[in-house]
Every structure is written in structure tokens, then in C-alpha cells.
CSV table of C-alpha atoms and ligand atoms in Angstrom, one decimal:
chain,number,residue,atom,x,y,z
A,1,UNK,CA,-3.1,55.5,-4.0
A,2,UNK,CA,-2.2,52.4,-5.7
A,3,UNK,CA,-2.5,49.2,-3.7
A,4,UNK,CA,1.2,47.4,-5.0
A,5,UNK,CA,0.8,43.5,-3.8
A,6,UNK,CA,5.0,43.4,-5.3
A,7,UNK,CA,6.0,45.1,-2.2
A,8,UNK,CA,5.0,41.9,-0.2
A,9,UNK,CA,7.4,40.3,-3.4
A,10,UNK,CA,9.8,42.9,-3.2
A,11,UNK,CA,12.7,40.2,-1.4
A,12,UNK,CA,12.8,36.2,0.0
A,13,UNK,CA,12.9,37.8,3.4
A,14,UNK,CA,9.3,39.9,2.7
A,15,UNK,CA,8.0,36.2,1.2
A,16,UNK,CA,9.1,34.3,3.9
A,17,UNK,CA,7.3,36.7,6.2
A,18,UNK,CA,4.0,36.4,4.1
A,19,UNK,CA,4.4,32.6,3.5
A,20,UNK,CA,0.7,30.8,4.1
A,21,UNK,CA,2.0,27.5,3.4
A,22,UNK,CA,4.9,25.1,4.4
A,23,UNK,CA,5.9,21.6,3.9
A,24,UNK,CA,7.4,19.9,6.8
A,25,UNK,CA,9.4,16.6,7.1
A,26,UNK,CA,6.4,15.8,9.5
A,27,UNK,CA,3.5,16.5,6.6
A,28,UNK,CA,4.7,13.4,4.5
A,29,UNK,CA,4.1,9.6,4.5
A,30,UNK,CA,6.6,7.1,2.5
A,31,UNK,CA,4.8,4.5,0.8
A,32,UNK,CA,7.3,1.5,0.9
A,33,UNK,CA,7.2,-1.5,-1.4
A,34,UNK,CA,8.5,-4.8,0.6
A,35,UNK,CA,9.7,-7.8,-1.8
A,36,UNK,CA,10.9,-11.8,0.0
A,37,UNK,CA,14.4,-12.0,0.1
A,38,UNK,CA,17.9,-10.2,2.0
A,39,UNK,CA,20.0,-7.3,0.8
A,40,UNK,CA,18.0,-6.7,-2.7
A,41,UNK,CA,16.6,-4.0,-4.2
A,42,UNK,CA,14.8,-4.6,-7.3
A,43,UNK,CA,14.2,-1.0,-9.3
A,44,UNK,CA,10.8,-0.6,-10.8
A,45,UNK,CA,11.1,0.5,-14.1
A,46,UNK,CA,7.9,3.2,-14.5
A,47,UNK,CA,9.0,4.9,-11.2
A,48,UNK,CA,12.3,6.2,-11.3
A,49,UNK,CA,14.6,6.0,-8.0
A,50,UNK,CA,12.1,3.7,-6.4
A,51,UNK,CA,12.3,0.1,-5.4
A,52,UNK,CA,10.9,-2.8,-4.2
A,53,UNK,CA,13.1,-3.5,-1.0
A,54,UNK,CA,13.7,-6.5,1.1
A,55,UNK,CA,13.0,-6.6,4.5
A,56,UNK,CA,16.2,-5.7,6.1
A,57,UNK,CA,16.8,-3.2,3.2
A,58,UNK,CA,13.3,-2.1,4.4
A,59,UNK,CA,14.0,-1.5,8.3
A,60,UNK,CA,17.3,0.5,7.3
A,61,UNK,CA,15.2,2.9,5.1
A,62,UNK,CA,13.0,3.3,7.6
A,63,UNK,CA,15.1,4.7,10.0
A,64,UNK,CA,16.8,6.9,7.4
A,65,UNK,CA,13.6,8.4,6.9
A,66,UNK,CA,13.1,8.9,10.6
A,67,UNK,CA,16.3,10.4,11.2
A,68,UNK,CA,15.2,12.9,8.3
A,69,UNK,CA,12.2,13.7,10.3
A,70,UNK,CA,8.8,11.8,8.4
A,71,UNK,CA,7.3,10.1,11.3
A,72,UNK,CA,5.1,7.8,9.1
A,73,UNK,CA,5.8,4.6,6.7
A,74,UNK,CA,2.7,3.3,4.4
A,75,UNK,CA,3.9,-0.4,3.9
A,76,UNK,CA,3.0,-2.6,0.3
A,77,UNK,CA,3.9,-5.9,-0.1
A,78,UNK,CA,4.6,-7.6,-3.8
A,79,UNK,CA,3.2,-11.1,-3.0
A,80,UNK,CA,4.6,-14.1,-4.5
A,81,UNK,CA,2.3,-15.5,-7.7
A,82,UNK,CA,1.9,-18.6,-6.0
A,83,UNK,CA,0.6,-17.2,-2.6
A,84,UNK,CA,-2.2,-15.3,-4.8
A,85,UNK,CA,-5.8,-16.7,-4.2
A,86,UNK,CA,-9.7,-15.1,-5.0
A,87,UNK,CA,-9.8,-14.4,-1.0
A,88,UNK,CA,-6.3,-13.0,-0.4
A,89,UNK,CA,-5.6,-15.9,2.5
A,90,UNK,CA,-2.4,-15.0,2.8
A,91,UNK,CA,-2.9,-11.4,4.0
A,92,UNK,CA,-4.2,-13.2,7.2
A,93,UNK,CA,-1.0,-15.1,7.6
A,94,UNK,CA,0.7,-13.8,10.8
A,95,UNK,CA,4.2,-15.0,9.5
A,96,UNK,CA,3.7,-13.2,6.1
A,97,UNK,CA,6.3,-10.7,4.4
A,98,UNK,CA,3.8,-7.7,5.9
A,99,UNK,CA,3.5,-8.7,9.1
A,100,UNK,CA,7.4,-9.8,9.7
A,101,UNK,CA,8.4,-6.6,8.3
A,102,UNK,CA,5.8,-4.6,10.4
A,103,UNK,CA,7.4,-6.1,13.5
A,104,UNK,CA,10.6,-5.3,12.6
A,105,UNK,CA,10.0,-1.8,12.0
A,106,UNK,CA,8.5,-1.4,15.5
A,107,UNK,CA,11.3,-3.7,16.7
A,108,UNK,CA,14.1,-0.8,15.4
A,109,UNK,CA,11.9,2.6,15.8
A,110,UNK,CA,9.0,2.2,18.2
A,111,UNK,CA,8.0,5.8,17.9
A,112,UNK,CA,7.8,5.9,14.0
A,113,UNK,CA,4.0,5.3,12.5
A,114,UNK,CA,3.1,2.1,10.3
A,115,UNK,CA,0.8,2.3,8.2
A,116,UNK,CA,-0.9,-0.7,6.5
A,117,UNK,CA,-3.0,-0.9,3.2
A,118,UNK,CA,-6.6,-2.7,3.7
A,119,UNK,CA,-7.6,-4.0,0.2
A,120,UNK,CA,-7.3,-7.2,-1.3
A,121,UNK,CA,-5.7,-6.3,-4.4
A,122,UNK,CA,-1.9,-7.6,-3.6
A,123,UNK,CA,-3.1,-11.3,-2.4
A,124,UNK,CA,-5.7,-11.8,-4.8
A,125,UNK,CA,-5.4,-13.8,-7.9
A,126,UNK,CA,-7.8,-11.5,-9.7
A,127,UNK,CA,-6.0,-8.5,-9.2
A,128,UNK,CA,-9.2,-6.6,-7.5
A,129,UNK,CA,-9.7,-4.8,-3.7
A,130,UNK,CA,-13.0,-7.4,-2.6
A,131,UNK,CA,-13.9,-10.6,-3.7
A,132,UNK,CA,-15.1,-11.3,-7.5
A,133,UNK,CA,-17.9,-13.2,-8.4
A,134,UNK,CA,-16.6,-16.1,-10.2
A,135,UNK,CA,-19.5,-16.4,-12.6
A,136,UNK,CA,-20.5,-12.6,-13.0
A,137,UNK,CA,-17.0,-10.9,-12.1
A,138,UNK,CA,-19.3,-8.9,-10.3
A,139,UNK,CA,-17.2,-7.2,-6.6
A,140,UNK,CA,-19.4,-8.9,-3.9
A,141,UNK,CA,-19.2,-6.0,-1.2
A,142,UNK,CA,-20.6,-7.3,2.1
A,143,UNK,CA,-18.6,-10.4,1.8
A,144,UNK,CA,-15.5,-8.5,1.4
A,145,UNK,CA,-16.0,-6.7,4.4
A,146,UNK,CA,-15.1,-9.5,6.7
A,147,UNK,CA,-11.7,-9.9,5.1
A,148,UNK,CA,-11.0,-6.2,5.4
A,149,UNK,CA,-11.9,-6.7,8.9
A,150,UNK,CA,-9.7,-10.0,9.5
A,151,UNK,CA,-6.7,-8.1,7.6
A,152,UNK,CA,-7.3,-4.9,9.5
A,153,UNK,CA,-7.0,-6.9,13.1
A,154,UNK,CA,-4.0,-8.9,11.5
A,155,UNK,CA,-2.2,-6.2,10.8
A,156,UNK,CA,-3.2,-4.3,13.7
A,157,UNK,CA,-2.0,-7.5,15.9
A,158,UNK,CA,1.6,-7.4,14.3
A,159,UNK,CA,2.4,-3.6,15.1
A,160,UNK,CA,0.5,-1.6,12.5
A,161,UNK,CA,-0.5,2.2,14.3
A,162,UNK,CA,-3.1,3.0,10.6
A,163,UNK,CA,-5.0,0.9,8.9
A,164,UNK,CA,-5.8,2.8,5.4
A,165,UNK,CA,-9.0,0.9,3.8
A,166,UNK,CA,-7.6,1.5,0.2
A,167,UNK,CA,-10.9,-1.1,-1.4
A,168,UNK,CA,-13.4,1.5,-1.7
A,169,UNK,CA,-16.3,-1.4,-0.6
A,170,UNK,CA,-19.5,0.5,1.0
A,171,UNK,CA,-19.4,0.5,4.9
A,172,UNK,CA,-16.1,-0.8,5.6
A,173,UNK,CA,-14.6,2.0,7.8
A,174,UNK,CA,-17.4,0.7,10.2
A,175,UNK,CA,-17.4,-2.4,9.8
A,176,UNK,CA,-13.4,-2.7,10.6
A,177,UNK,CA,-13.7,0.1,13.5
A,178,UNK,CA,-15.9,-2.7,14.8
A,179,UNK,CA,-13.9,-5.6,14.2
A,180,UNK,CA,-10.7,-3.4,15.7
A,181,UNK,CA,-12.7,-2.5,18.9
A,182,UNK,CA,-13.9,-6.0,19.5
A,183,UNK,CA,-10.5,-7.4,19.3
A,184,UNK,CA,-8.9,-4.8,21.9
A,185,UNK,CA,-7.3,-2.8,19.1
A,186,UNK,CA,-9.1,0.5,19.7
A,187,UNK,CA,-6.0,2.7,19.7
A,188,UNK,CA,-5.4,1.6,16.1
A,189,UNK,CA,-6.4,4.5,13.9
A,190,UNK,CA,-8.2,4.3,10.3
A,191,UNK,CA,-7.2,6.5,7.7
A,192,UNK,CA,-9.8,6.1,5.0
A,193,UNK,CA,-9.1,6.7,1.4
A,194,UNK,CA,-12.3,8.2,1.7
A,195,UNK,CA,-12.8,9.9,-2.1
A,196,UNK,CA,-10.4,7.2,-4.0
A,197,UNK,CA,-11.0,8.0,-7.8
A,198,UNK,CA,-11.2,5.2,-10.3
A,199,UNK,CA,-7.5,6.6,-12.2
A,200,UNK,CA,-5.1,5.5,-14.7
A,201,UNK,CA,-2.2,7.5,-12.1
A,202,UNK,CA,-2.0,4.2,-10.3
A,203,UNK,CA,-0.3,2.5,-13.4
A,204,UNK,CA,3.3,2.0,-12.3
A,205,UNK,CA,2.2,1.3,-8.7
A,206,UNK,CA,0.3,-1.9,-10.6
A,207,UNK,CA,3.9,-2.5,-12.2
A,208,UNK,CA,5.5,-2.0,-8.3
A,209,UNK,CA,3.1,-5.0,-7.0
A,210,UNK,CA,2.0,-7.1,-10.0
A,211,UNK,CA,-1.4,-6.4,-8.7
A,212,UNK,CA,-3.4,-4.9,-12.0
A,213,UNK,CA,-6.9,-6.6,-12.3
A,214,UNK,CA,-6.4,-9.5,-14.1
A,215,UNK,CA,-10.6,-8.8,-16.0
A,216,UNK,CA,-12.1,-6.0,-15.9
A,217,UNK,CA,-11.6,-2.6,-13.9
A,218,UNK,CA,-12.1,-0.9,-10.5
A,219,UNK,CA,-15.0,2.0,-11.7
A,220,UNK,CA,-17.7,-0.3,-10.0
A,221,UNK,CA,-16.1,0.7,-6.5
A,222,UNK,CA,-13.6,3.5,-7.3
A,223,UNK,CA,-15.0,6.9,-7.8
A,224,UNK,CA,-15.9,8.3,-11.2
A,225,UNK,CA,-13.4,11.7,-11.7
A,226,UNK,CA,-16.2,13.7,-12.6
A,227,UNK,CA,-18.1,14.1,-9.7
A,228,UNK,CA,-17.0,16.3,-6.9
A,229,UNK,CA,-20.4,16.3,-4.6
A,230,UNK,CA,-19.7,12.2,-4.7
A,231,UNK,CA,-16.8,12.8,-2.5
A,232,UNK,CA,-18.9,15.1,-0.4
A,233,UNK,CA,-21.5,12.2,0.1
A,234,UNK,CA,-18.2,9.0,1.5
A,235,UNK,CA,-16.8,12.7,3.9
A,236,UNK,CA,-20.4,12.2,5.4
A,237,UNK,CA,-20.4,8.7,5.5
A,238,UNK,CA,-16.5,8.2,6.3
A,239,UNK,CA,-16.7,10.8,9.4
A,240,UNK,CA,-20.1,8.5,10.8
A,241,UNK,CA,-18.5,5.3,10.4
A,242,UNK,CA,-15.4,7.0,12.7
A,243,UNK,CA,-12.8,7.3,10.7
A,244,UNK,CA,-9.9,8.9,11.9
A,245,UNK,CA,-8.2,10.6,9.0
A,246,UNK,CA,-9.9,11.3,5.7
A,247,UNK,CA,-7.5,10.7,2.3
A,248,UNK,CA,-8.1,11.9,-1.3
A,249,UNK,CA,-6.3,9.8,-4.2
A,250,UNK,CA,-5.1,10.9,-6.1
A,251,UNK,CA,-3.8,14.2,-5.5
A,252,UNK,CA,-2.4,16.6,-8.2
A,253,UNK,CA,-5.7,16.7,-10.5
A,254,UNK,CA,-8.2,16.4,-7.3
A,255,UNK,CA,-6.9,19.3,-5.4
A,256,UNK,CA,-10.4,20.6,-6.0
A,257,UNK,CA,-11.8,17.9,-3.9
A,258,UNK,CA,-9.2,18.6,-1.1
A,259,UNK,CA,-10.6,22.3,-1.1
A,260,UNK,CA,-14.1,21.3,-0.6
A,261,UNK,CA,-13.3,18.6,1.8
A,262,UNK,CA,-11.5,20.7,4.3
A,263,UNK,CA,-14.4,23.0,4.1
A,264,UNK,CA,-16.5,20.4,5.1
A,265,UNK,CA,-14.7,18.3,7.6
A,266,UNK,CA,-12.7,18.4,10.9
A,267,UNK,CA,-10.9,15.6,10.3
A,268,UNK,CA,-7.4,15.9,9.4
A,269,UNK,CA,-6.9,15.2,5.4
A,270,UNK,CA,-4.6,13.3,3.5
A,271,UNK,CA,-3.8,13.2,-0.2
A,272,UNK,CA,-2.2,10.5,-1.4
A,273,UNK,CA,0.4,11.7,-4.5
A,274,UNK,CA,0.3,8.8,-6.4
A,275,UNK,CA,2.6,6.6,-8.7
A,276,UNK,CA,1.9,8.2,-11.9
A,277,UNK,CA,2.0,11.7,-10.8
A,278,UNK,CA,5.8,10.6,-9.5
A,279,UNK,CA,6.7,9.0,-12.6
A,280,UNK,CA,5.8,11.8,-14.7
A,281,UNK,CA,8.1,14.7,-13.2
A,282,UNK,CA,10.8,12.0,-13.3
A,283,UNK,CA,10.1,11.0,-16.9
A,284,UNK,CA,10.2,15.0,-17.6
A,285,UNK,CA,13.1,15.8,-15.6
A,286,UNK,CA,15.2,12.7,-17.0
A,287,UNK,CA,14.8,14.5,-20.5
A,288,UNK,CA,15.4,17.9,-19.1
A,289,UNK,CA,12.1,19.2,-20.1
A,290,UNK,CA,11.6,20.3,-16.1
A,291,UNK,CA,13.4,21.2,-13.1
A,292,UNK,CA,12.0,18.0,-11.2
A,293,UNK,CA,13.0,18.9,-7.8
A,294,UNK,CA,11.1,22.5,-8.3
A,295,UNK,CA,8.7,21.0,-9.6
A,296,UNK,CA,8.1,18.3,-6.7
A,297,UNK,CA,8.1,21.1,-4.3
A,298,UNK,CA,5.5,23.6,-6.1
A,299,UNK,CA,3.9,20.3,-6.4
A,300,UNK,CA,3.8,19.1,-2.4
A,301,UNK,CA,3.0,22.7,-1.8
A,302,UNK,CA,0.0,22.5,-3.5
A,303,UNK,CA,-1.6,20.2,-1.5
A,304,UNK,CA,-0.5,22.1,1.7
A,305,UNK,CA,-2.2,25.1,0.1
A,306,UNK,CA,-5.9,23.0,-0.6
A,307,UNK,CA,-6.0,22.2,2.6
A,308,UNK,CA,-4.0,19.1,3.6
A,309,UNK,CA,-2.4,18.1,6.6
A,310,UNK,CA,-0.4,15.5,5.3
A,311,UNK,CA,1.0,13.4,2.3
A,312,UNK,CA,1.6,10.4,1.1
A,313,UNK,CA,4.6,10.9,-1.8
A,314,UNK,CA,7.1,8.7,-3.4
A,315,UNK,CA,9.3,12.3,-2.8
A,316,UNK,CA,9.3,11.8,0.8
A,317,UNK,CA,12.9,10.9,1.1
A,318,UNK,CA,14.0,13.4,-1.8
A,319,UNK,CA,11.8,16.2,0.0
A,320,UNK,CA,13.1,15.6,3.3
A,321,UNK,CA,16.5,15.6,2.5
A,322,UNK,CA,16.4,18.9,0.5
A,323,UNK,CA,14.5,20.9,3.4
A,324,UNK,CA,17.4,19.2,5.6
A,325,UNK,CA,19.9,20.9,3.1
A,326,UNK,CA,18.4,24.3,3.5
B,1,PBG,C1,-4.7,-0.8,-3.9
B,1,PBG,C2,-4.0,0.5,-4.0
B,1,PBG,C3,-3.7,1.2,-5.2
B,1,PBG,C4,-2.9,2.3,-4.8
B,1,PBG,C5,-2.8,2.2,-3.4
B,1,PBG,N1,-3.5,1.1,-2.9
B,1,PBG,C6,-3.9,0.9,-6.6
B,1,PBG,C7,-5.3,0.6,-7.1
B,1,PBG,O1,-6.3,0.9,-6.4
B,1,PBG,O2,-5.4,0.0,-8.1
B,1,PBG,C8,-2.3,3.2,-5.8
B,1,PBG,C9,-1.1,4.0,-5.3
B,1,PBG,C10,-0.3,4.7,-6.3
B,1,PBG,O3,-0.6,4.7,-7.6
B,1,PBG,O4,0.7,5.2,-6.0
B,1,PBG,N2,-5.9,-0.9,-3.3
């Protein structure tokens, strides 16, 4: 007797019956980039079909993306130059372009999920996620945790459902879990970017915000890519502190980590699919060397077979609309 695994091959009716893995509209998470101003949309040139939107721009493509079934925004805000300091004041401004644009998302869909970055990166004039040491650029970690803490219950006081720490300081998840608690926020969840690697795939989100580090780079807090049992180590400490939802950033060449983190954890996971990992199917599909919508479904897949629960994608919108079409 032969054992003949093409039998379970043998038609799409036999593979959809042996299928292990699925993505749903519900699986993904729509990073959205919010810009001051009405009715624009300003494309960004290293990510194809994406754009920073204005507010109003922002609530309608938020409930297009509800009606299609992703029950989760992830909101970024390009900051205005001028609003830029070295301790990111203006992320604790309860009139700013996050917070009005949180409120009217709730406002129009109550029952879709925000989600809300925690790092400094976007309101700080030195382009880093904590606080720089102006005479040895060194990242002052404890110091920064209060302003995590102060964003987190800012954002958490103008609608936001997630908080997703995004700085990599040590002991923030904590520290904010704290700060939420104390301040009668304790049905605001965390999803930590728990293993965030130290990666040149977040280029053309950098382009999206203006936010690249004006000296100097992120590998004294981000992780360094070749270490797997690292990422082992912040599971431990990210499942203590109480976090809610553990991510992995990015996603395509760490599906490795995903593997081992869902062996180790009973906290749902997240991997976030970043910027460059978009813009390079769409760079290869604009030339024709790829099919790019195969391609972002093998790809979406993949995470769904390491073990995720969910994604954050730029192919959110394109995803859900072609499972709609099937
Ligand atoms: C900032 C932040 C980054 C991303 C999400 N939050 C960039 C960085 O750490 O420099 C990257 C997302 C992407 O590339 O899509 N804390």
C-alpha cells in the first residue's frame, strides 16, 4: 500500500475540506494614517494605494472597513513639525488630531475597536519612542514610562478600546496597566508589541509619519533579529506585567517567532505585517514580476498558519473585499 497525500489534493472541494487555516475579515487590523485638514488624501509614495487621510476622510473609511467585516482600526497620526518637541507634549493634548479623530470614530461606529499606538516617536523632535538624553543621545527608560502612561490614559479618556506600547522601553506594559487602573480605565486593553525587532521593514511607515530618528537608531530598545529565545524572555515578562494581547513586528521574516510564541503563551497573538513587507509585493506587482493579490493572501495565510490570531496589514481593505467577492 502506498500512502498517496494527492488524494486529499485531488479537487478544491477535497482542500476545502482539509483546510487548517483561514483568514477572516475578523483576523485583521487596519493601521490608519490621520493627517490635519478636510476632504484630503495625501498618497505616500513608498506604499502604494495607501494614504495619509484627514479626519472626515478617516471616519468614512472606517465604516467602510466595518461594513466589510474588520472590527479593529490601529490609528497614526502625522504630527505637524512645529507641534514636535523632545517629550512629545502634544500626544497629551486632549484636542489633538488623535484624540478628535478617536471620538469621531466611536461617535459614527460605537462597536468597531480603536486602537492607539503608545510610543513617542510621532510627537517627538528627535524622531525616537522615549526620551533622548540631550547630552549622550542615550533613551532614558524609566523617565519615558510616565509619558507612555499619561498618553495611554489620554488616549484611553478620548475612546481608545487598545493601547499597543509600540516603544519597546523595559516595564512599560506594567507601568501603564497601572496608570490605566488608577485612572478608572481598567476595561482598556493592552496589546503589547511584545517581540518588536529593531528592522529596516518600517522604512516607508517613517516616510507615512515623518517620524525617522533624527540621530542615531532604535537597536538600543528594539530587538536584535537574531535572537529568537530574546523574544521568549519580553512573552514572560509581557504575560506578568498583564498584557492582554501579545504582537510580533514584523511579521513575514519572524514567523519563526510567532511559532514559538504560541507554543509558549495563552495569550492571543498578533503580528503586525508591516510597511515594507506591503510595499514590496506592490513594488513587484506594479512591474508584473508577481501576482500581488496571491501573493498577499499566501502571505496573510502564513501568519494564520504560525499561529496568529490576528493581523495588523495595510491589505486589510484589499483582503476583505476579495473574501467579500468570493
Ligand atoms: C513607532 C512605530 C513604528 C511602526 C509602528 N509603530 C516604527 C518604528 O518603530 O520605527 C512600524 C509600522 C510599519 O512599518 O508598518 N513606534
Amino acid at each position: 500500500m502506498m500512502y498517496r497525500p494527492r488524494r486529499n489534493r485531488k479537487s478544491e472541494a477535497i482542500r476545502s475540506l482539509v483546510r487548517e487555516n483561514l483568514v477572516t475579515p475578523n483576523d485583521l487590523i487596519a493601521p490608519l494614517f490621520i493627517m490635519e485638514g478636510s476632504n484630503q488624501r495625501l498618497e505616500i509614495e513608498s506604499m502604494p494605494g495607501y494614504a495619509r487621510l484627514t479626519r472626515d476622510l478617516i471616519v468614512k473609511e472606517a465604516k467602510a472597513l466595518y461594513e466589510l467585516g474588520i472590527p479593529c482600526v490601529s490609528l497614526f497620526p502625522a504630527i505637524d513639525e512645529r507641534k514636535k518637541d523632545s517629550m512629545a507634549s502634544e500626544a497629551m493634548n486632549p484636542d489633538g488630531l488623535l484624540q478628535m479623530t478617536i471620538r469621531d470614530i466611536k461617535n459614527a461606529l460605537p462597536d468597531m475597536l480603536v486602537m492607539t499606538d503608545v510610543a513617542m516617536d510621532p510627537y517627538s523632535s528627535d524622531g525616537h519612542d522615549g526620551i533622548v538624553c540631550p547630552q549622550t543621545g542615550i533613551i532614558k527608560n524609566d523617565e519615558t514610562l510616565e509619558i507612555l502612561a499619561n498618553m495611554s490614559i489620554n488616549q484611553a479618556q478620548a475612546g481608545s478600546d487598545i493601547v499597543g506600547p509600540s516603544d519597546m522601553m523595559d516595564g512599560r506594559v506594567a507601568y501603564i496597566r497601572d496608570a490605566l487602573d488608577d485612572n478608572g480605565h481598567s476595561d482598556v486593553a493592552i496589546m503589547s508589541y511584545t517581540a518588536k525587532y529593531a528592522s529596516s521593514f518600517y522604512g516607508p511607515f517613517r516616510d507615512a509619519l515623518d517620524s525617522a530618528p533624527k540621530a542615531g537608531d532604535k537597536k538600543t530598545y528594539q530587538m536584535d533579529f537574531s535572537n529568537s529565545r530574546e523574544a521568549i524572555r519580553e512573552t514572560a515578562l509581557d504575560e506578568s506585567e498583564g498584557a492582554d494581547i501579545l504582537m510580533v513586528k514584523p511579521g513575514i521574516s519572524y514567523l519563526d517567532i510567532i511559532k514559538e510564541m504560541s507554543q509558549t503563551t495563552t495569550l492571543p497573538i498578533a503580528a503586525y505585517n508591516v510597511s515594507g513587507e506591503y510595499s514590496m509585493v506592490k513594488a513587484a506587482s506594479e512591474r508584473g514580476w508577481l501576482d500581488g493579490e496571491a501573493i498577499m493572501v499566501e502571505m496573510l495565510t502564513s501568519f494564520k498558519r504560525a499561529g496568529c490570531d490576528m493581523i495588523l496589514t495595510y491589505f486589510a481593505k484589499e483582503m476583505a473585499t476579495l473574501i467579500q467577492k468570493q
